[in-house]
Tab-separated table of C-alpha atoms and ligand atoms in Angstrom:
chain	number	residue	atom	x	y	z
X	21	MET	CA	122.318	-41.598	126.670
X	22	PHE	CA	124.922	-43.044	125.306
X	23	PHE	CA	123.646	-44.824	122.152
X	24	LYS	CA	124.086	-41.409	119.834
X	25	LEU	CA	120.386	-40.109	118.107
X	26	THR	CA	120.354	-38.678	114.630
X	27	ASP	CA	118.449	-35.357	114.640
X	28	GLU	CA	115.135	-37.309	112.834
X	29	GLN	CA	115.270	-39.958	116.256
X	30	LEU	CA	115.335	-36.764	118.471
X	31	MET	CA	112.586	-34.896	116.441
X	32	ILE	CA	110.307	-38.005	116.292
X	33	GLN	CA	111.252	-38.946	120.040
X	34	SER	CA	110.039	-35.369	121.441
X	35	MET	CA	106.773	-35.282	118.902
X	36	VAL	CA	105.697	-38.537	120.228
X	37	ARG	CA	106.718	-37.478	123.680
X	38	GLU	CA	104.534	-34.449	123.539
X	39	PHE	CA	101.731	-36.213	121.764
X	40	SER	CA	101.575	-38.983	124.423
X	41	ARG	CA	101.717	-36.875	127.325
X	42	LYS	CA	99.211	-34.523	125.908
X	43	VAL	CA	96.488	-37.078	124.016
X	44	VAL	CA	97.124	-40.222	125.762
X	45	ALA	CA	98.460	-39.586	129.645
X	46	PRO	CA	95.165	-37.969	130.514
X	47	THR	CA	92.862	-40.986	129.977
X	48	ALA	CA	95.020	-43.826	131.356
X	49	ALA	CA	93.604	-43.688	134.696
X	50	GLU	CA	90.127	-43.934	133.484
X	51	ARG	CA	90.809	-46.352	130.418
X	52	ASP	CA	92.518	-48.446	133.542
X	53	LYS	CA	89.062	-48.676	134.865
X	54	THR	CA	86.538	-48.596	132.218
X	55	LYS	CA	88.632	-51.103	130.184
X	56	GLU	CA	87.530	-49.047	127.138
X	57	PHE	CA	89.277	-49.027	124.021
X	58	PRO	CA	91.196	-45.745	122.839
X	59	ALA	CA	90.011	-46.436	118.732
X	60	ASP	CA	89.637	-42.262	118.684
X	61	ASN	CA	93.788	-42.337	119.988
X	62	PHE	CA	94.171	-45.296	117.214
X	63	LYS	CA	93.441	-42.870	114.674
X	64	LYS	CA	95.347	-40.127	115.631
X	65	MET	CA	98.498	-41.898	115.896
X	66	GLY	CA	97.719	-43.350	112.514
X	67	GLU	CA	97.256	-39.966	110.914
X	68	LEU	CA	100.835	-38.950	113.051
X	69	GLY	CA	102.399	-41.944	111.295
X	70	LEU	CA	102.654	-44.173	114.180
X	71	MET	CA	100.486	-46.831	113.037
X	72	GLY	CA	102.820	-47.741	110.123
X	73	MET	CA	106.401	-46.622	111.350
X	74	MET	CA	108.365	-48.867	109.460
X	75	VAL	CA	106.186	-49.459	106.360
X	76	PRO	CA	106.979	-47.509	103.440
X	77	PRO	CA	105.869	-45.053	102.087
X	78	GLU	CA	104.296	-46.064	99.410
X	79	TYR	CA	102.101	-48.795	101.028
X	80	GLY	CA	101.407	-45.370	103.413
X	81	GLY	CA	103.831	-45.643	105.801
X	82	GLU	CA	106.342	-43.881	107.352
X	83	GLY	CA	109.236	-45.341	106.162
X	84	THR	CA	111.367	-44.753	109.710
X	85	ASP	CA	113.778	-47.276	111.086
X	86	THR	CA	113.637	-49.293	113.937
X	87	VAL	CA	115.174	-46.836	116.545
X	88	SER	CA	112.945	-44.057	115.531
X	89	TYR	CA	110.169	-47.230	116.711
X	90	VAL	CA	111.121	-48.638	119.870
X	91	LEU	CA	111.697	-44.633	120.385
X	92	ALA	CA	108.466	-43.712	119.635
X	93	LEU	CA	106.861	-46.941	121.511
X	94	SER	CA	108.909	-46.132	125.080
X	95	GLU	CA	106.863	-42.452	124.906
X	96	ILE	CA	103.663	-44.385	124.377
X	97	ALA	CA	103.900	-46.917	127.103
X	98	TYR	CA	105.201	-43.772	129.242
X	99	SER	CA	101.777	-42.906	129.345
X	100	CYS	CA	99.630	-45.797	128.929
X	101	ALA	CA	101.062	-49.461	129.041
X	102	SER	CA	97.442	-50.578	127.373
X	103	THR	CA	97.840	-48.022	124.145
X	104	ALA	CA	101.548	-49.140	124.312
X	105	VAL	CA	100.644	-53.272	123.419
X	106	VAL	CA	98.565	-52.350	120.869
X	107	MET	CA	101.016	-50.458	118.678
X	108	SER	CA	103.441	-53.105	119.633
X	109	VAL	CA	101.845	-56.059	117.635
X	110	HIS	CA	100.131	-53.903	115.240
X	111	ASN	CA	103.561	-52.343	114.239
X	112	SER	CA	105.958	-55.203	115.294
X	113	ILE	CA	104.430	-58.281	114.214
X	114	VAL	CA	101.249	-57.202	111.952
X	115	CYS	CA	102.623	-54.574	109.508
X	116	GLU	CA	106.849	-56.019	109.754
X	117	SER	CA	105.326	-59.148	108.859
X	118	LEU	CA	103.270	-57.800	106.295
X	119	ASN	CA	106.569	-55.975	104.849
X	120	LYS	CA	108.216	-58.747	104.657
X	121	PHE	CA	106.813	-61.578	103.447
X	122	ALA	CA	103.453	-60.250	102.002
X	123	THR	CA	102.627	-60.293	97.900
X	124	GLU	CA	101.867	-57.090	96.650
X	125	ALA	CA	98.637	-56.865	96.330
X	126	GLN	CA	97.966	-58.295	100.255
X	127	LYS	CA	100.503	-55.603	100.754
X	128	LYS	CA	98.500	-52.913	98.678
X	129	LYS	CA	95.201	-54.111	99.943
X	130	TYR	CA	96.262	-54.422	103.948
X	131	LEU	CA	99.198	-51.719	104.651
X	132	PRO	CA	97.407	-48.649	103.672
X	133	ARG	CA	94.647	-49.664	106.142
X	134	LEU	CA	96.406	-50.816	108.402
X	135	THR	CA	99.056	-47.531	108.522
X	136	SER	CA	95.982	-45.226	108.593
X	137	ALA	CA	94.451	-47.000	111.605
X	138	GLU	CA	91.193	-47.826	110.125
X	139	TRP	CA	92.096	-51.119	111.206
X	140	ILE	CA	94.597	-52.441	113.941
X	141	GLY	CA	96.325	-55.363	113.498
X	142	ALA	CA	96.101	-58.809	115.758
X	143	PHE	CA	97.985	-62.346	115.818
X	144	ALA	CA	96.981	-65.308	116.967
X	145	LEU	CA	99.252	-67.805	117.301
X	146	THR	CA	98.884	-68.992	120.674
X	147	GLU	CA	96.052	-72.001	122.066
X	148	PRO	CA	94.562	-72.990	124.999
X	149	HIS	CA	97.321	-75.861	125.315
X	150	ALA	CA	100.165	-74.118	122.953
X	151	GLY	CA	101.676	-71.103	124.785
X	152	SER	CA	105.280	-71.840	125.091
X	153	ASP	CA	105.196	-74.131	122.365
X	154	PRO	CA	103.322	-73.039	119.480
X	155	VAL	CA	104.453	-76.176	117.279
X	156	SER	CA	102.251	-78.558	119.537
X	157	GLN	CA	99.023	-76.091	117.849
X	158	ALA	CA	95.923	-77.831	117.123
X	159	THR	CA	94.050	-75.157	114.855
X	160	THR	CA	93.759	-76.707	110.997
X	161	ALA	CA	93.644	-75.203	107.914
X	162	VAL	CA	92.419	-77.299	105.242
X	163	ARG	CA	92.138	-76.741	101.286
X	164	ASP	CA	88.602	-76.246	99.458
X	165	GLY	CA	89.385	-75.343	96.098
X	166	LYS	CA	89.951	-71.671	96.382
X	167	PHE	CA	89.598	-71.499	100.182
X	168	TYR	CA	91.429	-72.792	103.539
X	169	VAL	CA	88.665	-73.987	105.681
X	170	ILE	CA	90.144	-72.836	109.046
X	171	ASN	CA	89.035	-74.873	112.647
X	172	GLY	CA	90.640	-74.484	115.990
X	173	ASN	CA	90.509	-72.223	119.281
X	174	LYS	CA	93.313	-68.983	119.587
X	175	ARG	CA	93.686	-67.933	123.426
X	176	PHE	CA	95.371	-64.524	124.936
X	177	ILE	CA	94.884	-62.733	121.548
X	178	THR	CA	95.972	-58.858	121.701
X	179	THR	CA	93.294	-56.718	120.600
X	180	GLY	CA	91.345	-59.923	119.277
X	181	LYS	CA	88.015	-57.873	119.211
X	182	ASN	CA	88.965	-55.042	117.877
X	183	ALA	CA	91.294	-55.901	115.432
X	184	GLY	CA	89.997	-55.532	111.474
X	185	LEU	CA	93.057	-57.898	110.735
X	186	ILE	CA	94.334	-61.081	112.179
X	187	ILE	CA	97.373	-63.442	111.155
X	188	VAL	CA	96.125	-66.700	112.184
X	189	THR	CA	98.280	-69.861	112.565
X	190	ALA	CA	97.163	-73.017	111.499
X	191	LYS	CA	98.549	-76.967	110.945
X	192	THR	CA	98.453	-77.690	106.679
X	193	ASP	CA	100.337	-80.422	107.982
X	194	GLU	CA	100.052	-81.936	111.114
X	195	SER	CA	102.602	-84.387	109.559
X	196	LYS	CA	105.530	-82.207	108.994
X	197	LYS	CA	105.659	-80.760	112.854
X	198	HIS	CA	106.840	-76.825	112.275
X	199	LYS	CA	107.081	-76.976	108.502
X	200	GLY	CA	103.840	-78.204	108.468
X	201	ILE	CA	102.487	-74.684	109.976
X	202	SER	CA	101.180	-72.005	107.952
X	203	ALA	CA	100.239	-68.514	108.176
X	204	PHE	CA	96.774	-66.687	106.940
X	205	LEU	CA	95.440	-63.325	106.880
X	206	VAL	CA	91.710	-63.115	108.309
X	207	GLU	CA	89.317	-59.812	107.901
X	208	ASN	CA	87.235	-59.788	110.869
X	209	GLY	CA	84.065	-60.269	110.095
X	210	THR	CA	84.967	-63.107	108.201
X	211	PRO	CA	81.687	-65.920	109.200
X	212	GLY	CA	83.091	-68.829	111.251
X	213	LEU	CA	85.080	-66.568	112.963
X	214	THR	CA	84.041	-65.270	116.184
X	215	VAL	CA	85.211	-63.587	119.304
X	216	GLY	CA	85.235	-66.153	122.325
X	217	HIS	CA	85.639	-65.003	126.328
X	218	ILE	CA	87.637	-61.667	126.899
X	219	GLU	CA	89.873	-61.711	129.430
X	220	ASP	CA	89.640	-59.787	132.752
X	221	LYS	CA	93.003	-58.697	132.992
X	222	LEU	CA	95.417	-57.872	136.848
X	223	GLY	CA	96.943	-55.002	134.104
X	224	LEU	CA	97.128	-53.658	130.136
X	225	ARG	CA	93.252	-53.274	131.275
X	226	ALA	CA	91.803	-51.165	127.879
X	227	SER	CA	93.648	-53.746	125.768
X	228	ASP	CA	91.393	-56.720	124.861
X	229	THR	CA	92.764	-60.127	125.381
X	230	THR	CA	90.498	-62.280	123.521
X	231	ASP	CA	89.917	-65.925	122.226
X	232	LEU	CA	89.350	-66.474	118.830
X	233	ILE	CA	86.997	-69.633	117.408
X	234	PHE	CA	87.108	-70.662	113.837
X	235	GLU	CA	84.554	-72.657	113.092
X	236	ASN	CA	84.434	-73.819	109.176
X	237	CYS	CA	85.389	-70.299	108.576
X	238	ARG	CA	86.659	-70.257	104.792
X	239	VAL	CA	89.390	-67.754	103.541
X	240	LEU	CA	90.742	-67.160	100.335
X	241	ALA	CA	93.604	-69.127	99.483
X	242	GLU	CA	95.718	-65.973	97.776
X	243	ASN	CA	95.187	-64.351	101.467
X	244	MET	CA	98.097	-67.194	102.758
X	245	LEU	CA	100.556	-64.925	104.038
X	246	GLY	CA	104.508	-66.271	102.656
X	247	LYS	CA	104.284	-70.442	101.488
X	248	GLU	CA	102.519	-73.165	102.553
X	249	GLY	CA	104.390	-74.377	105.607
X	250	GLU	CA	106.941	-71.190	106.024
X	251	GLY	CA	103.878	-69.962	109.227
X	252	PHE	CA	106.041	-71.024	112.225
X	253	LYS	CA	109.312	-69.045	110.808
X	254	ILE	CA	106.944	-65.519	109.787
X	255	ALA	CA	105.923	-66.456	113.542
X	256	MET	CA	109.187	-66.383	115.046
X	257	THR	CA	110.625	-63.710	112.254
X	258	ALA	CA	108.061	-61.296	114.035
X	259	LEU	CA	108.203	-62.605	117.556
X	260	ASP	CA	111.668	-61.357	117.086
X	261	CYS	CA	110.828	-57.471	116.180
X	262	GLY	CA	107.836	-58.164	118.939
X	263	ARG	CA	110.483	-58.524	121.317
X	264	ILE	CA	112.213	-55.553	120.645
X	265	GLY	CA	108.606	-54.016	121.173
X	266	ILE	CA	108.341	-55.245	124.963
X	267	ALA	CA	111.362	-53.605	125.529
X	268	ALA	CA	110.796	-50.919	124.645
X	269	GLN	CA	107.323	-50.720	126.112
X	270	SER	CA	109.322	-52.154	129.355
X	271	VAL	CA	111.788	-49.253	128.846
X	272	GLY	CA	108.751	-46.631	129.325
X	273	VAL	CA	106.934	-47.662	131.930
X	274	ALA	CA	110.255	-48.016	133.909
X	275	ARG	CA	111.074	-44.504	133.281
X	276	ALA	CA	107.323	-43.432	134.327
X	277	ALA	CA	107.825	-45.209	137.595
X	278	LEU	CA	111.015	-43.793	137.931
X	279	ASP	CA	109.452	-40.388	137.030
X	280	ALA	CA	106.833	-40.543	139.531
X	281	ALA	CA	108.755	-42.197	142.451
X	282	VAL	CA	111.265	-39.223	142.335
X	283	LYS	CA	108.672	-36.989	142.313
X	284	TYR	CA	107.148	-38.096	145.123
X	285	VAL	CA	109.992	-38.796	147.842
X	286	LYS	CA	111.136	-34.768	146.566
X	287	GLU	CA	107.726	-33.948	148.358
X	288	ARG	CA	107.155	-36.042	150.578
X	289	ASP	CA	108.501	-34.830	154.081
X	290	GLN	CA	109.037	-37.320	157.121
X	291	PHE	CA	111.794	-37.069	160.029
X	292	GLY	CA	112.104	-33.251	159.651
X	293	GLN	CA	113.299	-33.762	155.708
X	294	LYS	CA	112.425	-34.600	152.123
X	295	VAL	CA	112.619	-37.992	152.172
X	296	ALA	CA	114.874	-37.811	148.697
X	297	LYS	CA	117.720	-36.611	151.033
X	298	PHE	CA	118.074	-39.895	152.581
X	299	GLN	CA	120.504	-41.560	151.565
X	300	GLY	CA	119.076	-44.953	151.306
X	301	ILE	CA	116.451	-43.610	148.872
X	302	ARG	CA	119.221	-41.951	146.803
X	303	TRP	CA	120.826	-45.071	146.323
X	304	MET	CA	118.165	-46.865	145.176
X	305	VAL	CA	117.511	-44.003	142.313
X	306	ALA	CA	121.040	-43.831	141.145
X	307	ASP	CA	120.743	-48.457	140.740
X	308	MET	CA	117.143	-47.999	138.706
X	309	ALA	CA	118.005	-45.389	136.831
X	310	THR	CA	121.154	-47.044	135.354
X	311	GLU	CA	119.061	-50.538	134.842
X	312	ILE	CA	117.018	-48.351	133.017
X	313	GLU	CA	120.000	-46.987	130.604
X	314	ALA	CA	120.869	-50.793	130.575
X	315	ALA	CA	118.061	-52.124	129.629
X	316	GLN	CA	117.872	-49.149	126.964
X	317	GLN	CA	120.976	-50.168	125.564
X	318	LEU	CA	120.031	-53.292	124.622
X	319	MET	CA	116.716	-52.168	123.101
X	320	PHE	CA	118.507	-49.777	120.556
X	321	SER	CA	121.417	-52.352	120.328
X	322	ALA	CA	118.669	-54.735	119.304
X	323	ALA	CA	116.703	-52.266	116.794
X	324	ALA	CA	120.334	-50.887	115.555
X	325	MET	CA	121.093	-54.897	114.655
X	326	LYS	CA	117.735	-55.110	112.880
X	327	ASP	CA	118.238	-51.502	111.026
X	328	ARG	CA	121.507	-52.830	109.780
X	329	GLY	CA	119.760	-56.680	108.359
X	330	GLU	CA	122.156	-57.965	110.859
X	331	LYS	CA	120.395	-61.214	112.486
X	332	TYR	CA	119.048	-60.360	115.943
X	333	THR	CA	116.969	-62.689	117.114
X	334	LYS	CA	119.504	-63.152	119.927
X	335	GLU	CA	119.881	-59.477	120.823
X	336	ALA	CA	115.894	-58.921	120.909
X	337	SER	CA	115.708	-61.617	123.603
X	338	MET	CA	118.666	-60.477	125.537
X	339	ALA	CA	116.768	-56.596	125.098
X	340	LYS	CA	113.369	-58.545	125.775
X	341	LEU	CA	114.471	-60.580	129.166
X	342	PHE	CA	116.661	-58.201	130.668
X	343	ALA	CA	114.112	-55.040	130.116
X	344	SER	CA	110.622	-56.764	131.280
X	345	GLU	CA	112.689	-58.482	134.641
X	346	MET	CA	114.139	-54.906	134.727
X	347	VAL	CA	110.442	-53.296	134.935
X	348	ASN	CA	108.721	-55.350	137.224
X	349	ARG	CA	112.326	-54.571	140.073
X	350	ILE	CA	111.589	-51.366	139.475
X	351	THR	CA	107.607	-50.761	139.678
X	352	GLY	CA	107.961	-52.841	143.195
X	353	LYS	CA	110.476	-50.778	144.265
X	354	CYS	CA	108.858	-47.552	142.375
X	355	LEU	CA	105.843	-48.418	144.812
X	356	GLN	CA	107.953	-49.068	147.654
X	357	LEU	CA	108.790	-45.585	147.367
X	358	HIS	CA	105.456	-44.193	147.184
X	359	GLY	CA	105.048	-45.903	150.998
X	360	GLY	CA	101.370	-46.964	151.884
X	361	TYR	CA	100.306	-44.322	148.872
X	362	GLY	CA	101.572	-46.523	146.401
X	363	PHE	CA	99.131	-49.198	147.125
X	364	THR	CA	96.106	-47.220	146.543
X	365	LYS	CA	94.930	-45.646	142.882
X	366	ASP	CA	95.243	-41.831	144.497
X	367	TYR	CA	98.859	-42.419	142.660
X	368	PRO	CA	99.868	-43.792	138.990
X	369	ILE	CA	102.290	-46.428	139.791
X	370	GLU	CA	100.294	-48.867	141.438
X	371	ARG	CA	98.803	-49.159	138.025
X	372	MET	CA	102.016	-49.150	136.372
X	373	TYR	CA	103.012	-52.093	138.815
X	374	ARG	CA	100.286	-53.982	137.514
X	375	ASP	CA	100.695	-53.599	133.945
X	376	ALA	CA	104.574	-54.171	134.143
X	377	ARG	CA	103.426	-57.725	135.422
X	378	VAL	CA	102.668	-59.504	132.215
X	379	PHE	CA	106.075	-57.973	130.287
X	380	THR	CA	108.126	-61.175	131.813
X	381	ILE	CA	105.005	-63.226	129.993
X	382	TYR	CA	103.829	-62.657	126.666
X	383	GLU	CA	105.863	-63.255	123.604
X	384	GLY	CA	107.759	-65.158	124.855
X	385	THR	CA	108.319	-66.070	128.617
X	386	SER	CA	111.754	-64.723	130.647
X	387	GLU	CA	112.730	-68.930	130.194
X	388	ILE	CA	111.979	-68.909	126.528
X	389	GLN	CA	114.079	-65.657	126.235
X	390	ARG	CA	116.543	-67.841	128.011
X	391	ILE	CA	115.979	-70.841	125.843
X	392	VAL	CA	115.807	-68.633	122.798
X	393	ILE	CA	119.600	-66.976	123.858
X	394	SER	CA	121.201	-69.968	125.016
X	395	ASP	CA	120.348	-71.922	121.923
X	396	GLN	CA	121.813	-69.213	119.517
X	397	ILE	CA	125.222	-68.938	121.746
X	398	PHE	CA	125.468	-72.618	121.421
X	399	LYS	CA	124.784	-72.766	117.143
X	400	ASP	CA	127.018	-69.425	117.027
X	401	LYS	CA	130.224	-71.308	115.813
X	402	ARG	CA	132.115	-67.636	116.540
X	403	GLN	CA	131.776	-68.194	120.237
X	404	SER	CA	135.151	-69.306	122.219
E	507	LIG	N1	113.657	-66.355	113.041
E	507	LIG	C1	113.477	-67.632	111.853
E	507	LIG	N2	113.437	-68.848	111.860
E	507	LIG	C2	113.081	-69.532	113.376
E	507	LIG	C3	113.947	-68.525	114.752
E	507	LIG	C4	113.533	-67.158	114.811
E	507	LIG	N3	114.242	-66.276	114.772
E	507	LIG	N4	113.359	-69.001	115.571
E	507	LIG	C5	113.415	-70.652	114.698
E	507	LIG	N5	113.049	-70.563	113.675
E	507	LIG	C6	112.956	-71.737	112.834
E	507	LIG	C7	113.863	-72.595	112.952
E	507	LIG	O1	114.951	-72.470	112.347
E	507	LIG	C8	113.769	-73.916	112.731
E	507	LIG	O2	113.467	-73.428	110.987
E	507	LIG	P1	114.219	-75.025	110.390
E	507	LIG	O3	113.574	-76.531	110.837
E	507	LIG	O4	113.504	-74.927	108.845
E	507	LIG	O5	115.922	-75.020	110.659
E	507	LIG	C9	112.116	-73.936	112.989
E	507	LIG	O6	112.225	-72.561	113.170
E	507	LIG	C10	111.804	-74.296	114.571
E	507	LIG	O7	113.253	-73.799	115.446
E	507	LIG	P2	112.920	-74.747	117.224
E	507	LIG	O8	113.140	-76.143	116.687
E	507	LIG	O9	114.063	-73.918	117.601
E	507	LIG	O10	111.549	-74.775	117.462
E	507	LIG	P3	110.831	-75.027	119.087
E	507	LIG	O11	109.546	-75.898	119.037
E	507	LIG	O12	111.960	-75.941	119.987
E	507	LIG	O13	110.422	-73.696	119.516
E	507	LIG	C11	110.868	-71.298	121.065
E	507	LIG	C12	111.600	-72.563	119.897
E	507	LIG	C13	112.016	-70.185	121.070
E	507	LIG	C14	110.857	-72.165	122.281
E	507	LIG	C15	109.665	-70.593	119.735
E	507	LIG	O14	108.696	-71.896	120.567
E	507	LIG	C16	108.999	-70.148	120.985
E	507	LIG	O15	109.281	-68.732	120.318
E	507	LIG	N6	108.048	-70.115	121.892
E	507	LIG	C17	107.552	-68.474	122.670
E	507	LIG	C18	106.197	-68.503	121.508
E	507	LIG	C19	105.644	-66.629	122.274
E	507	LIG	O16	106.644	-66.393	122.063
E	507	LIG	N7	104.285	-67.023	122.406
E	507	LIG	C20	104.185	-65.595	122.429
E	507	LIG	C21	102.775	-65.601	121.210
E	507	LIG	S1	102.377	-64.016	120.704
E	507	LIG	C22	101.813	-63.110	122.190
E	507	LIG	O17	102.253	-63.185	123.079
E	507	LIG	C23	100.271	-62.252	122.435
E	507	LIG	C24	100.749	-61.222	121.835
E	507	LIG	O18	99.665	-60.655	121.326
E	507	LIG	C25	101.389	-59.636	122.842
């Protein structure tokens, strides 16, 4: 590892590694089958400080830096990608948006519930006809006295069913395009909010992905996050941190896939020798380890820039783009190294291969990351 980690970061990594391998890993395959949301594990993760890692201690968080957070998240992803995506949206998007944009009263009300994992957070931006282009969303929020009345449908919402608090974006002024979008803190169970269709997915099966339906859902005006018209900026800022989280997830799953493949080829005999003895296999392993290291460095670099208070939009997208494409290549190759057994549910590589597939899609597809990266390059006057 080239990035020099501090003693504290190494300690957090080793604590989370132990928890992840002992508590999260043993039931991951079963969860993939049953789709059971690991509510008990999230409670334990709350107790360990993993559900509000970057939240200041006065609101119940751990106050760690982003580098420690990505280390922890990739350790959880190593064992169970379904658990990791919930942790990622909760920490990177929901807690960080509250940290940055909430009023003192909102922080006091919601952050302790989130950091203890009494409530899990969700982020409702995407709609049936507004995925890569969230400015075209159709959900509206109309002011009515002390309330805003929200109407519309959200789609593909991670933890839509199990969340306690949802950050919802809606149009408060149709004429102003992205400047007419606002964000709201909506508690699950608010009248007018129902959970719609629950997706039956290829991977990440223990994390619920749902439609959320808003029908005259009345939310107190004091639950607006940020100012009216700031919702798109809040969503984009949240996605910068979210994308580092997806890079961390990718690194975690890729490390797990490579470890599984190395173990397999060391044990498997063909043509009178261990498969690991063949040079073609060894070179594949070397290339994969190098790609994982490169992704990890991009992840650390974006996280460290965030910790230094620098703008890291481009670097977060680069980390997400490279790491999510890397893990898809690597889970494919590691499955190949398992031969026919890789295609069965007897080996965890089959689940990792399925879980990784969405990483190049959610929180901005690879194509969107390329738009973000190139826009930042053309905007940057320092580029030669
Ligand atoms: N931080 C802060 N502000 C930002 C920003 C950022 N990273 N990116 C853009 N903005 C601001 C711009 O400065 C601009 O504001 P001003 O007019 O005040 O200057 C405003 O936002 C509009 O910017 P653009 O003109 O660039 O916006 P656009 O409509 O062209 O869209 C986009 C840009 C990058 C394509 C954006 O729409 C995008 O990221 N799309 C993908 C959406 C996405 O990732 N969705 C995933 C949803 S979450 C999820 O996956 C589910 C889950 O739970 C896991």
